[in-house]
Coordinates of C-alpha atoms in Angstrom, one line a residue:
Chain A
M9 CA 16.8 -4.7 -25.1
D10 CA 13.9 -3.9 -23.2
F11 CA 13.5 -1.3 -20.1
S12 CA 10.0 -1.2 -20.6
L13 CA 7.8 -3.0 -17.8
T14 CA 5.1 -5.4 -19.2
P15 CA 1.4 -4.2 -18.6
E16 CA 0.8 -6.6 -15.8
Q17 CA 4.1 -5.2 -13.8
R18 CA 2.4 -1.6 -14.6
M19 CA -0.7 -2.6 -13.1
F20 CA 0.9 -4.1 -10.2
Q21 CA 3.3 -0.8 -9.6
E22 CA -0.1 1.4 -10.1
A23 CA -2.2 -0.7 -7.6
I24 CA 0.6 -1.1 -5.1
A25 CA 1.5 2.3 -5.2
R26 CA -2.4 3.0 -4.4
F27 CA -2.6 0.4 -1.7
A28 CA 0.4 2.1 0.4
Q29 CA -0.5 5.7 0.0
E30 CA -3.9 4.5 1.2
K31 CA -3.5 2.0 3.3
L32 CA 0.1 2.0 4.7
E33 CA 0.7 5.5 5.1
T34 CA -2.1 5.7 7.9
Y35 CA 0.3 3.5 9.6
V36 CA 3.5 5.6 9.5
K37 CA 2.5 8.4 12.4
R38 CA 2.0 5.9 14.9
M39 CA 5.2 3.8 14.3
E40 CA 6.9 6.7 14.2
E41 CA 5.3 7.8 17.8
T42 CA 5.4 4.1 19.5
D43 CA 8.2 2.2 17.2
D44 CA 5.9 -1.0 17.7
F45 CA 5.4 -2.8 14.2
P46 CA 1.4 -3.0 13.5
V47 CA 1.4 -7.1 13.0
E48 CA -1.8 -7.0 11.2
V49 CA 0.2 -5.6 8.2
F50 CA 1.5 -9.1 7.4
K51 CA -2.1 -10.3 6.8
L52 CA -3.3 -7.5 4.8
L53 CA -0.4 -8.1 2.6
G54 CA -0.9 -11.4 2.6
D55 CA -4.4 -11.8 2.0
L56 CA -3.3 -9.7 -1.2
G57 CA -1.2 -11.8 -2.6
Y58 CA 1.9 -9.5 -1.7
L59 CA 3.8 -11.6 0.7
G60 CA 3.9 -14.2 -2.0
I61 CA 4.2 -12.5 -5.2
H62 CA 7.2 -14.3 -7.4
F63 CA 6.5 -17.8 -5.9
P64 CA 4.3 -20.4 -8.2
A65 CA 0.8 -20.9 -7.7
E66 CA 1.0 -24.4 -7.1
D67 CA 3.1 -23.7 -4.3
G68 CA 0.4 -21.0 -3.0
G69 CA 2.3 -17.7 -4.4
S70 CA 1.0 -15.4 -7.1
G71 CA 3.0 -16.6 -9.8
A72 CA 3.9 -13.1 -10.7
D73 CA 7.8 -12.5 -10.8
F74 CA 11.0 -11.2 -9.2
T75 CA 10.8 -7.5 -10.6
T76 CA 7.3 -7.2 -9.5
F77 CA 8.6 -8.2 -6.0
C78 CA 10.8 -5.5 -6.3
L79 CA 7.9 -2.8 -7.8
F80 CA 6.0 -4.0 -4.4
I81 CA 9.4 -3.1 -2.2
E82 CA 9.8 0.2 -4.0
E83 CA 6.6 1.5 -3.4
V84 CA 6.1 0.0 0.2
S85 CA 9.5 1.7 1.1
K86 CA 8.3 4.7 -0.6
V87 CA 5.5 4.9 1.9
S88 CA 7.2 3.3 4.8
A89 CA 10.8 2.3 4.5
A90 CA 10.5 0.2 7.9
I91 CA 7.6 -1.8 6.5
G92 CA 9.1 -2.0 3.2
V93 CA 12.5 -3.6 5.2
N94 CA 10.6 -5.8 7.4
V95 CA 8.2 -7.2 5.0
L96 CA 11.2 -8.2 2.6
L97 CA 13.1 -10.0 5.5
H98 CA 9.9 -12.2 5.9
T99 CA 9.8 -13.0 2.5
L100 CA 13.2 -13.2 1.3
M101 CA 15.0 -14.2 4.2
G102 CA 13.0 -15.9 6.5
S103 CA 10.7 -17.7 4.1
A104 CA 12.0 -18.4 0.6
P105 CA 14.9 -20.4 1.9
V106 CA 11.7 -22.8 3.0
F107 CA 10.7 -22.8 -0.5
L108 CA 14.0 -23.5 -1.9
V109 CA 15.0 -26.3 0.1
G110 CA 12.6 -27.3 2.2
T111 CA 10.2 -30.6 2.3
E112 CA 6.5 -30.8 1.4
E113 CA 6.0 -30.5 4.9
Q114 CA 8.2 -27.7 5.9
K115 CA 6.4 -25.7 3.2
Q116 CA 2.9 -26.7 4.4
K117 CA 4.1 -26.2 8.0
Y118 CA 5.7 -23.0 7.6
F119 CA 6.4 -21.1 3.8
V120 CA 2.1 -21.9 2.9
P121 CA 1.3 -19.6 6.0
A122 CA 4.0 -17.3 5.9
I123 CA 3.1 -16.1 2.4
K124 CA 0.0 -15.7 3.6
G125 CA 0.6 -13.3 6.5
E126 CA -0.5 -16.1 9.0
K127 CA 2.8 -16.5 10.4
I128 CA 5.9 -14.3 10.6
A129 CA 8.9 -15.1 9.8
A130 CA 12.3 -14.2 11.3
A131 CA 15.8 -15.0 10.0
G132 CA 18.3 -15.4 12.6
L133 CA 21.6 -14.9 11.1
T134 CA 23.7 -11.9 12.7
E135 CA 25.2 -12.6 16.0
P136 CA 26.5 -10.3 19.3
N137 CA 29.9 -11.3 18.0
V138 CA 29.2 -12.1 14.7
G139 CA 28.1 -9.6 11.7
S140 CA 29.5 -9.4 8.4
S141 CA 32.2 -12.6 8.8
A142 CA 29.2 -15.4 8.5
A143 CA 31.3 -18.2 8.5
D144 CA 32.2 -17.9 12.1
I145 CA 28.7 -18.1 13.6
E146 CA 28.8 -19.4 17.3
T147 CA 25.6 -20.5 17.8
T148 CA 25.7 -24.2 17.7
A149 CA 23.3 -27.3 17.0
K150 CA 24.4 -30.8 18.8
K151 CA 22.9 -33.7 17.4
V152 CA 20.9 -35.9 20.0
D153 CA 18.7 -38.5 20.5
G154 CA 15.9 -37.3 18.2
G155 CA 16.9 -34.0 16.9
W156 CA 19.0 -31.2 18.0
L157 CA 20.0 -29.0 21.0
I158 CA 20.7 -25.3 19.8
K159 CA 22.7 -22.9 22.1
G160 CA 23.4 -19.3 21.2
S161 CA 22.3 -16.0 20.5
K162 CA 21.1 -13.8 17.9
M163 CA 20.8 -9.7 17.6
F164 CA 19.1 -7.2 15.1
T165 CA 16.8 -9.6 14.2
S166 CA 14.3 -8.4 11.9
N167 CA 10.4 -9.3 13.2
G168 CA 12.0 -11.0 15.9
P169 CA 10.2 -9.2 18.9
Y170 CA 6.7 -10.6 17.1
C171 CA 7.9 -13.7 15.0
D172 CA 6.5 -17.3 15.0
F173 CA 9.4 -18.8 13.7
I174 CA 12.9 -18.3 13.0
T175 CA 15.1 -19.7 9.9
L176 CA 17.9 -19.6 12.3
V177 CA 21.8 -20.1 11.0
A178 CA 23.6 -22.7 13.2
S179 CA 27.1 -24.8 13.0
T180 CA 26.7 -28.0 13.1
D181 CA 30.3 -28.5 13.0
R182 CA 32.4 -25.3 14.3
A183 CA 35.9 -26.4 12.5
K184 CA 34.5 -26.9 9.2
R185 CA 33.4 -22.8 9.4
H186 CA 31.1 -22.2 6.3
K187 CA 31.3 -25.4 5.2
G188 CA 29.6 -26.6 8.8
I189 CA 26.7 -24.1 8.6
S190 CA 23.2 -25.8 8.7
L191 CA 19.8 -24.0 8.6
F192 CA 16.6 -24.9 11.0
L193 CA 13.2 -23.6 11.5
V194 CA 12.5 -22.9 15.0
E195 CA 9.5 -22.4 16.3
S196 CA 9.5 -19.0 18.5
R197 CA 7.6 -20.6 21.3
S198 CA 9.8 -23.6 21.8
P199 CA 11.2 -24.0 25.4
G200 CA 14.4 -22.1 25.5
V201 CA 13.7 -19.8 23.2
I202 CA 13.8 -16.1 24.1
L203 CA 12.9 -13.7 22.2
G204 CA 14.4 -10.1 23.5
P205 CA 12.8 -6.6 23.3
N206 CA 12.7 -4.5 20.5
I207 CA 16.0 -2.4 20.1
P208 CA 16.0 1.2 20.0
R209 CA 17.3 2.5 17.2
M210 CA 18.1 5.9 15.0
G211 CA 15.9 5.4 12.3
I212 CA 13.2 2.7 10.6
M213 CA 11.0 3.0 13.4
G214 CA 8.4 0.6 13.8
G215 CA 11.1 -1.7 12.2
E216 CA 11.3 -3.8 15.3
T217 CA 14.5 -5.6 15.5
G218 CA 15.5 -8.0 18.7
S219 CA 17.7 -10.4 20.1
I220 CA 16.6 -14.0 20.5
T221 CA 18.5 -16.3 23.4
L222 CA 18.7 -19.8 22.5
D223 CA 19.1 -22.0 25.2
D224 CA 19.9 -25.4 24.9
V225 CA 16.2 -25.9 22.6
F226 CA 15.5 -28.9 21.6
V227 CA 14.4 -29.1 18.0
P228 CA 13.4 -32.7 16.0
E229 CA 15.2 -34.2 13.2
D230 CA 12.4 -32.6 11.2
T231 CA 13.3 -28.9 11.4
L232 CA 16.7 -29.2 9.9
L233 CA 16.0 -27.3 6.7
G234 CA 18.0 -28.7 3.3
E235 CA 21.1 -30.7 4.1
E236 CA 23.3 -30.5 7.1
G237 CA 26.8 -28.2 6.2
K238 CA 24.9 -26.4 3.0
G239 CA 23.5 -23.6 5.1
F240 CA 26.3 -21.1 3.7
Y241 CA 25.4 -21.9 0.5
Y242 CA 21.5 -21.3 0.9
L243 CA 21.8 -18.4 3.2
M244 CA 23.9 -16.7 -0.1
E245 CA 21.5 -17.6 -2.4
A246 CA 18.5 -15.6 -0.2
L247 CA 21.3 -12.5 0.8
N248 CA 21.7 -12.0 -2.9
A249 CA 18.3 -11.6 -3.9
T250 CA 17.2 -10.3 -0.6
R251 CA 20.2 -7.3 -1.5
I252 CA 18.4 -6.4 -4.9
A253 CA 15.0 -6.0 -2.8
L254 CA 16.9 -3.6 -0.5
G255 CA 18.1 -1.5 -3.6
A256 CA 14.2 -1.2 -4.6
G257 CA 13.8 -0.5 -1.2
A258 CA 16.0 2.1 -0.9
V259 CA 15.1 3.6 -4.7
G260 CA 11.5 4.0 -3.1
L261 CA 12.9 6.0 0.1
A262 CA 14.9 8.1 -2.4
R263 CA 11.7 9.0 -4.4
A264 CA 10.0 10.1 -1.9
A265 CA 12.5 12.5 -0.5
F266 CA 13.1 13.8 -3.9
D267 CA 9.2 14.2 -4.4
R268 CA 8.8 16.4 -1.1
A269 CA 12.2 17.9 -2.3
L270 CA 11.1 18.6 -6.2
Q271 CA 7.4 19.8 -4.8
Y272 CA 8.6 22.0 -2.2
A273 CA 11.8 23.8 -4.7
K274 CA 8.9 24.7 -6.6
E275 CA 6.5 26.3 -3.9
R276 CA 8.9 27.9 -1.9
Q277 CA 9.4 31.4 -2.8
Q278 CA 12.8 33.3 -1.7
F279 CA 14.0 36.5 -2.9
G280 CA 10.9 36.7 -5.0
Q281 CA 11.1 33.3 -7.0
P282 CA 10.3 30.2 -6.4
I283 CA 14.1 28.7 -4.6
G284 CA 14.1 26.0 -7.8
K285 CA 14.9 28.8 -9.9
F286 CA 18.5 29.2 -8.2
Q287 CA 21.1 26.7 -9.6
G288 CA 22.1 25.7 -5.8
V289 CA 19.3 24.4 -5.9
S290 CA 17.9 23.4 -9.2
F291 CA 21.4 21.3 -9.7
K292 CA 20.9 19.5 -6.1
L293 CA 17.8 18.0 -7.8
V294 CA 19.1 17.3 -11.0
D295 CA 21.5 15.3 -9.4
M296 CA 19.4 13.7 -7.2
A297 CA 17.2 12.6 -10.1
L298 CA 20.4 11.4 -11.8
E299 CA 21.4 9.0 -8.8
I300 CA 18.2 7.5 -8.7
E301 CA 17.5 6.7 -12.0
L302 CA 20.8 5.2 -12.2
A303 CA 20.3 2.8 -9.0
R304 CA 16.8 1.6 -10.5
L305 CA 18.5 0.7 -13.6
M306 CA 21.2 -1.3 -11.2
V307 CA 18.1 -2.9 -9.0
Y308 CA 16.0 -3.8 -12.2
K309 CA 18.7 -5.3 -14.3
A310 CA 19.7 -7.1 -11.4
A311 CA 16.4 -8.3 -11.1
W312 CA 16.1 -8.8 -14.8
L313 CA 19.3 -11.4 -14.3
L314 CA 17.9 -13.3 -11.3
E315 CA 14.8 -13.8 -13.2
R316 CA 16.5 -15.2 -17.0
K317 CA 19.2 -17.8 -14.0
E318 CA 22.2 -16.2 -14.9
K319 CA 24.7 -15.1 -12.5
F320 CA 23.6 -11.7 -10.4
A321 CA 25.9 -11.5 -7.3
K322 CA 27.7 -9.2 -8.6
E323 CA 25.4 -6.9 -9.8
A324 CA 23.1 -7.3 -6.9
A325 CA 25.8 -6.4 -4.4
M326 CA 26.7 -3.5 -6.6
A327 CA 22.7 -2.3 -6.8
K328 CA 22.6 -2.5 -3.0
L329 CA 25.5 -0.6 -2.4
F330 CA 25.4 1.9 -4.9
A331 CA 21.1 2.2 -4.0
A332 CA 21.8 2.2 -0.4
E333 CA 24.7 5.1 -0.2
M334 CA 22.5 6.9 -3.2
A335 CA 19.6 7.0 -1.0
T336 CA 21.5 8.8 1.9
R337 CA 22.7 11.1 -0.7
V338 CA 19.1 12.6 -1.8
A339 CA 17.9 12.6 1.9
H340 CA 20.4 14.6 2.7
K341 CA 20.2 17.3 -0.4
A342 CA 16.3 16.9 0.4
L343 CA 16.2 17.5 4.0
Q344 CA 19.0 20.4 2.8
I345 CA 16.4 21.9 0.4
H346 CA 13.6 22.1 3.0
G347 CA 16.4 24.3 4.9
G348 CA 15.1 24.8 8.8
Y349 CA 11.4 23.0 7.9
G350 CA 13.6 19.7 6.5
Y351 CA 15.2 19.7 10.4
T352 CA 12.0 19.5 12.2
K353 CA 9.6 16.6 12.7
E354 CA 6.8 18.4 10.8
Y355 CA 8.3 16.9 7.6
P356 CA 9.0 13.6 6.6
L357 CA 12.7 14.4 5.7
E358 CA 14.3 13.5 9.1
R359 CA 12.7 10.3 9.1
Y360 CA 14.1 9.7 5.4
Y361 CA 17.5 11.0 6.4
R362 CA 17.6 8.4 9.3
D363 CA 15.8 5.5 7.6
A364 CA 18.3 5.5 4.5
R365 CA 21.2 5.0 7.0
L366 CA 20.3 1.6 7.5
F367 CA 20.3 0.7 3.9
E368 CA 24.1 0.9 4.0
I369 CA 24.4 -1.3 7.2
F370 CA 22.4 -3.9 7.2
Q371 CA 22.3 -7.3 4.8
G372 CA 25.8 -6.8 4.1
T373 CA 27.7 -3.1 4.5
S374 CA 28.8 -1.0 2.2
E375 CA 32.7 -1.8 3.1
I376 CA 31.4 -5.4 3.1
L377 CA 29.8 -5.4 -0.7
R378 CA 33.1 -3.2 -1.9
V379 CA 34.8 -6.5 -0.9
I380 CA 32.6 -9.0 -2.6
V381 CA 32.6 -6.5 -5.6
S382 CA 36.6 -6.8 -5.4
G383 CA 36.7 -10.4 -5.3
Q384 CA 34.5 -10.4 -8.2
L385 CA 36.8 -8.4 -10.2
G386 CA 39.9 -10.5 -9.1
L387 CA 40.9 -8.5 -6.8
Chain B
M22 CA -27.5 -13.1 -11.4
K23 CA -26.1 -10.7 -14.5
V24 CA -24.8 -7.6 -13.6
L25 CA -23.6 -4.8 -16.2
V26 CA -21.3 -2.2 -14.4
A27 CA -20.1 1.3 -15.4
C28 CA -16.5 1.6 -15.1
K29 CA -15.5 5.2 -16.6
R30 CA -11.9 6.4 -17.0
V31 CA -11.4 9.6 -15.4
P32 CA -8.2 12.0 -14.5
D33 CA -6.8 10.8 -11.1
P34 CA -8.8 13.7 -8.8
S35 CA -5.4 14.4 -7.0
A36 CA -3.8 15.3 -9.8
K37 CA -3.2 18.6 -11.4
I38 CA -5.0 19.4 -14.0
K39 CA -4.3 22.0 -17.1
V40 CA -6.2 22.8 -20.0
K41 CA -4.9 22.7 -23.2
Q42 CA -3.9 26.2 -25.1
D43 CA -6.6 26.2 -27.4
G44 CA -9.2 24.8 -24.8
S45 CA -10.4 21.4 -26.6
S46 CA -9.3 19.4 -23.6
I47 CA -7.3 18.6 -20.7
E48 CA -3.4 18.2 -21.2
A49 CA -3.5 14.2 -21.1
E50 CA 0.0 13.8 -21.5
G51 CA 1.8 12.6 -18.3
L52 CA -1.9 12.5 -16.6
K53 CA -2.4 9.5 -14.6
F54 CA -6.0 7.7 -15.1
V55 CA -8.4 5.8 -12.3
I56 CA -11.4 4.8 -12.5
S57 CA -14.6 6.8 -11.4
A58 CA -14.5 6.1 -7.7
L59 CA -18.1 6.1 -7.9
D60 CA -18.1 3.3 -10.3
E61 CA -15.8 1.4 -8.7
V62 CA -18.2 1.5 -5.4
A63 CA -20.8 0.0 -8.4
I64 CA -18.3 -2.5 -9.6
E65 CA -18.0 -3.5 -5.7
E66 CA -21.4 -4.3 -5.3
G67 CA -22.0 -6.2 -8.6
L68 CA -18.9 -8.3 -7.1
R69 CA -20.7 -8.5 -3.6
M70 CA -24.2 -10.1 -5.4
K71 CA -22.5 -12.1 -7.8
E72 CA -20.2 -13.7 -4.7
R73 CA -23.6 -14.4 -2.9
R74 CA -25.9 -15.3 -6.0
G75 CA -23.4 -16.7 -8.6
G76 CA -23.8 -15.0 -12.0
E77 CA -21.5 -12.6 -14.1
V78 CA -20.3 -8.8 -13.6
I79 CA -19.7 -7.6 -17.0
L80 CA -17.9 -4.0 -17.1
F81 CA -18.5 -1.2 -19.6
S82 CA -16.5 2.2 -20.4
V83 CA -17.4 4.6 -23.3
G84 CA -14.4 6.4 -24.6
N85 CA -11.1 6.1 -26.3
V86 CA -8.9 2.9 -26.5
Q87 CA -7.2 3.7 -23.3
A88 CA -10.1 3.3 -21.1
E89 CA -8.7 -0.5 -21.8
E90 CA -6.5 0.0 -18.9
Q91 CA -9.8 0.8 -16.3
L92 CA -11.3 -2.0 -18.0
R93 CA -8.3 -4.1 -16.7
M94 CA -8.3 -2.6 -13.3
G95 CA -11.8 -3.6 -12.9
L96 CA -11.3 -7.0 -14.1
A97 CA -8.6 -7.5 -11.4
M98 CA -11.0 -6.4 -9.0
G99 CA -13.1 -9.7 -10.2
A100 CA -15.0 -8.7 -13.1
D101 CA -15.7 -11.6 -15.3
R102 CA -15.3 -9.6 -18.8
G103 CA -15.1 -5.9 -20.2
I104 CA -16.7 -4.1 -22.9
L105 CA -15.1 -1.1 -24.6
V106 CA -17.4 0.9 -26.7
V107 CA -15.1 3.2 -28.6
Y108 CA -15.7 7.0 -29.1
E109 CA -12.8 9.4 -29.4
G110 CA -14.4 12.5 -29.2
F111 CA -16.0 13.9 -26.3
P112 CA -19.4 11.4 -25.7
D113 CA -22.0 13.7 -23.9
S114 CA -24.3 11.9 -20.9
D115 CA -27.0 10.9 -23.6
L116 CA -24.6 9.2 -26.2
V117 CA -23.2 7.2 -23.2
A118 CA -27.0 6.1 -22.0
R119 CA -27.9 5.3 -25.8
A120 CA -24.7 3.1 -26.0
I121 CA -26.2 1.8 -22.7
A122 CA -29.1 1.1 -24.0
A123 CA -27.8 -0.7 -27.3
I124 CA -25.3 -3.1 -24.4
F125 CA -28.3 -3.7 -22.3
R126 CA -30.1 -5.1 -25.3
E127 CA -27.9 -7.3 -26.6
E128 CA -26.6 -8.6 -23.1
Q129 CA -30.2 -8.8 -21.1
P130 CA -28.7 -8.2 -17.8
D131 CA -30.8 -8.4 -14.3
L132 CA -29.2 -5.4 -13.6
V133 CA -27.2 -2.2 -14.4
L134 CA -25.0 -0.7 -12.0
M135 CA -23.3 2.9 -11.9
G136 CA -21.6 5.8 -9.9
K137 CA -24.1 8.5 -9.3
V138 CA -22.0 11.0 -10.8
S139 CA -18.2 10.6 -12.1
P140 CA -15.2 13.2 -10.9
D141 CA -14.3 14.8 -14.0
T142 CA -17.9 16.3 -15.8
E143 CA -20.2 15.9 -13.1
A144 CA -22.9 15.8 -15.3
G145 CA -24.8 13.0 -13.4
Q146 CA -27.4 12.5 -15.9
V147 CA -26.4 8.8 -17.6
G148 CA -28.5 6.2 -15.0
Q149 CA -31.3 8.5 -15.4
L150 CA -31.1 8.8 -19.5
A151 CA -30.2 5.2 -19.7
A152 CA -33.3 4.3 -17.5
E153 CA -35.5 6.3 -19.7
Y154 CA -34.5 4.8 -23.0
L155 CA -35.0 1.5 -21.9
G156 CA -38.2 2.1 -20.0
L157 CA -36.8 0.5 -16.6
P158 CA -37.3 1.5 -13.0
Q159 CA -34.3 3.4 -11.9
A160 CA -33.1 4.0 -8.0
T161 CA -31.0 6.7 -7.8
F162 CA -27.8 7.7 -5.1
A163 CA -28.5 4.2 -3.1
S164 CA -26.7 4.1 0.2
K165 CA -28.3 0.6 0.7
I166 CA -29.4 -2.3 -2.0
E167 CA -31.5 -5.3 -0.7
L168 CA -32.0 -7.7 -3.4
D169 CA -35.1 -10.3 -2.8
A170 CA -34.6 -13.7 -2.8
D171 CA -35.6 -14.8 -6.1
G172 CA -33.8 -11.5 -7.5
S173 CA -37.0 -10.3 -8.8
K174 CA -37.1 -6.8 -6.9
A175 CA -34.6 -4.6 -5.2
V176 CA -35.2 -2.2 -2.1
V177 CA -32.7 0.9 -2.4
T178 CA -32.1 3.2 0.2
R179 CA -31.3 6.6 -1.0
E180 CA -29.8 9.2 0.7
V181 CA -31.8 12.3 0.6
E182 CA -31.8 15.8 2.8
G183 CA -32.1 15.2 6.1
G184 CA -32.4 11.2 6.1
H185 CA -33.1 8.3 4.1
E186 CA -35.5 7.4 1.4
R187 CA -36.3 3.2 0.4
V188 CA -37.7 2.7 -2.8
E189 CA -38.3 -0.6 -4.3
V190 CA -37.7 -1.1 -7.5
Q191 CA -38.6 -4.1 -10.2
L192 CA -35.8 -5.7 -11.8
P193 CA -33.9 -5.3 -14.1
A194 CA -33.4 -2.0 -13.3
V195 CA -30.6 0.9 -13.2
I196 CA -29.2 1.8 -10.1
T197 CA -26.7 4.8 -9.4
C198 CA -24.3 4.5 -6.5
D199 CA -23.4 6.4 -3.4
F200 CA -20.1 6.7 -1.5
R201 CA -21.6 5.2 2.0
L202 CA -23.0 2.0 -0.1
N203 CA -19.4 0.0 0.5
T204 CA -15.5 0.2 0.3
P205 CA -14.4 -1.0 -2.7
R206 CA -11.6 -3.9 -2.1
Y207 CA -8.3 -4.0 -3.7
A208 CA -6.9 -5.8 -6.5
S209 CA -4.7 -9.0 -5.0
V210 CA -1.7 -10.0 -7.0
P211 CA -3.4 -13.4 -8.0
M212 CA -6.3 -11.5 -9.5
I213 CA -4.0 -8.9 -11.5
M214 CA -2.4 -12.2 -13.0
K215 CA -6.2 -13.2 -14.1
A216 CA -7.0 -10.1 -15.5
R217 CA -5.1 -10.3 -18.4
A218 CA -6.3 -13.2 -20.1
K219 CA -10.3 -11.8 -19.3
P220 CA -12.3 -10.8 -22.3
I221 CA -12.6 -7.5 -23.5
T222 CA -14.5 -6.8 -26.7
K223 CA -14.4 -3.8 -28.7
A224 CA -17.6 -2.5 -29.5
P225 CA -18.0 0.7 -32.3
L226 CA -20.8 2.9 -31.6
D227 CA -22.2 1.8 -35.7
G228 CA -21.7 -1.9 -34.6
L229 CA -24.2 -1.3 -31.4
G230 CA -26.9 0.8 -34.1
V231 CA -26.0 4.1 -31.8
E232 CA -25.9 7.1 -33.8
A233 CA -22.5 8.6 -33.0
I234 CA -23.9 12.1 -32.6
A235 CA -23.7 14.0 -29.0
K236 CA -26.4 16.5 -28.4
V237 CA -23.7 18.4 -25.8
K238 CA -20.8 19.9 -27.5
L239 CA -18.1 20.7 -25.7
R240 CA -17.4 23.9 -27.1
N241 CA -13.7 25.0 -24.8
L242 CA -12.6 24.4 -21.1
L243 CA -11.2 27.6 -19.3
P244 CA -8.6 27.3 -16.4
S245 CA -9.9 28.8 -13.2
P246 CA -8.8 32.4 -12.6
Q247 CA -6.2 32.8 -10.9
R248 CA -6.5 34.0 -7.1
K249 CA -5.6 37.9 -7.0
A250 CA -2.6 39.2 -4.8
G251 CA -4.3 40.8 -1.2
V252 CA -3.7 44.1 -0.3
R253 CA -2.2 44.9 3.0
V254 CA -4.5 47.6 5.1
E255 CA -3.1 50.0 7.4
S256 CA -5.6 49.8 10.1
V257 CA -9.0 48.2 11.3
K258 CA -11.1 51.6 10.0
D259 CA -9.1 50.7 6.5
L260 CA -10.3 47.5 6.3
L261 CA -14.1 48.2 7.3
R262 CA -13.8 50.7 4.9
C263 CA -12.5 48.0 2.3
L264 CA -15.1 45.6 3.2
K265 CA -17.8 47.8 3.0
E266 CA -16.9 50.1 -0.2
E267 CA -14.7 47.4 -2.5
A268 CA -15.9 43.7 -1.4
K269 CA -19.5 45.2 -0.2
V270 CA -19.3 42.4 1.9
I271 CA -20.4 44.0 5.0

């Protein structure tokens, strides 16, 4: 048993934290105000090798490990959960399937530019009528001469409004349900593809998400990713890894809220002493520290299992479930400790509080994750 | 172009510094350490010279063994190798300058670069002392360095009161760097991966033939005095009287 990070991982953590605080922090205010994603961030991160951290160097990646990718998402999300979330979906849901099952041509055309930050990927999974029940995907791909004809629509597609390509989930045989699901690589500028505008949301401001309409879009043969009918399995593999990294994002967000609350509790004086001296406040901070520690252990344990190529679906679901709910509780308490100031836009607490809620919803709601874990427990 | 660059380990300037109870040093426990910001500028300048002309960037540090962390960070920016002169005590500027002179004689670089001052002791003397020990030309507070085509001399722009001064130095020389010289790069992931395998040589002082005697001895450190609480005055008249008689500012 070894809980320590390797010297490289520690160096990464330091380098990423610094980059996030110095560089990414400068985008936060404008993202909150305009709800626009600063797309140049992709190039910035790509140039430094952050988008391809855990992919092998011979495939254009940086050759580090998945734990380092999670450290990256944690530190970025500590500064901006919106950047953390959209970048992780670009890498793990949009690009990773191409690396996993793509042909050499597909890798060169999509994966390599994606991890360099030159092309932005969106993962087209959720639909207006299909969320958790992925086997019921209504978007269809019909075999036609020389390729496929895709028809349907996608909803809440992160990076959707400005993406370059879509790793699209479509049914090639609806009767076979999840065994009829396939993945396609669709250029966002193909005729018939309509990228909807950014959908106004409660939080994750700047982390743009939109609808995508596919109106009889013709795509050639070589856009099929992996084997026909295997899309569901590729998707599950990508989702499991994504959940671990989302857990890391929730931990980063919670740490940001906790750091603020701890500092405030030491400085804010009431009744002649710092409020942190009152147990009503100090016990809250203890519970926050405790839950962050727990979530962090779960996230990095799941990452460790993934790296060892052991089964990790249950641990990934548990880590995401706990970390997401933990982030909401921690953000809630951190705001409460700040009193009236916490409720104002002068402080970032209300942002953390709004942002945390998303983690309980996307890439498996807390309820669906409980269903998954209960299945794993044989219930 | 072979460039020797300083890479000093200093406490993170944004961290809260606590002085040990006995005043012997600062509380290092739990404190974050970084590369001195102006040394980062010097490293960046060295890397740009190497990118343009080829050659080698060698980092050095004088201090305790933990300084290896900062050398690794400098290597992750792109430097080729590091030299760590291990010294556990408080090395004064003179001792560091003598260590640099010894490294210089061994490595024979074309140029020595370092920050004009480090944020911990703010002595700002190492570059000048090292140049003197080596009998080399020096240019301090560089905001621009222009090398000539054959690398035999450099024109250095210095920021001085009310303007700029341009000086020409024959190489090899010692140049100390100012903030406006450049913006240091961030270490990329592949470079951090490579940094682990780059060599760092540990050189004890006596191995370099440097006498381990510091001319300046650190007697003790004192925390900044706590600001006293203010007092409320009843009227403007009172305020004026206090400013005149107690604060003696008007």
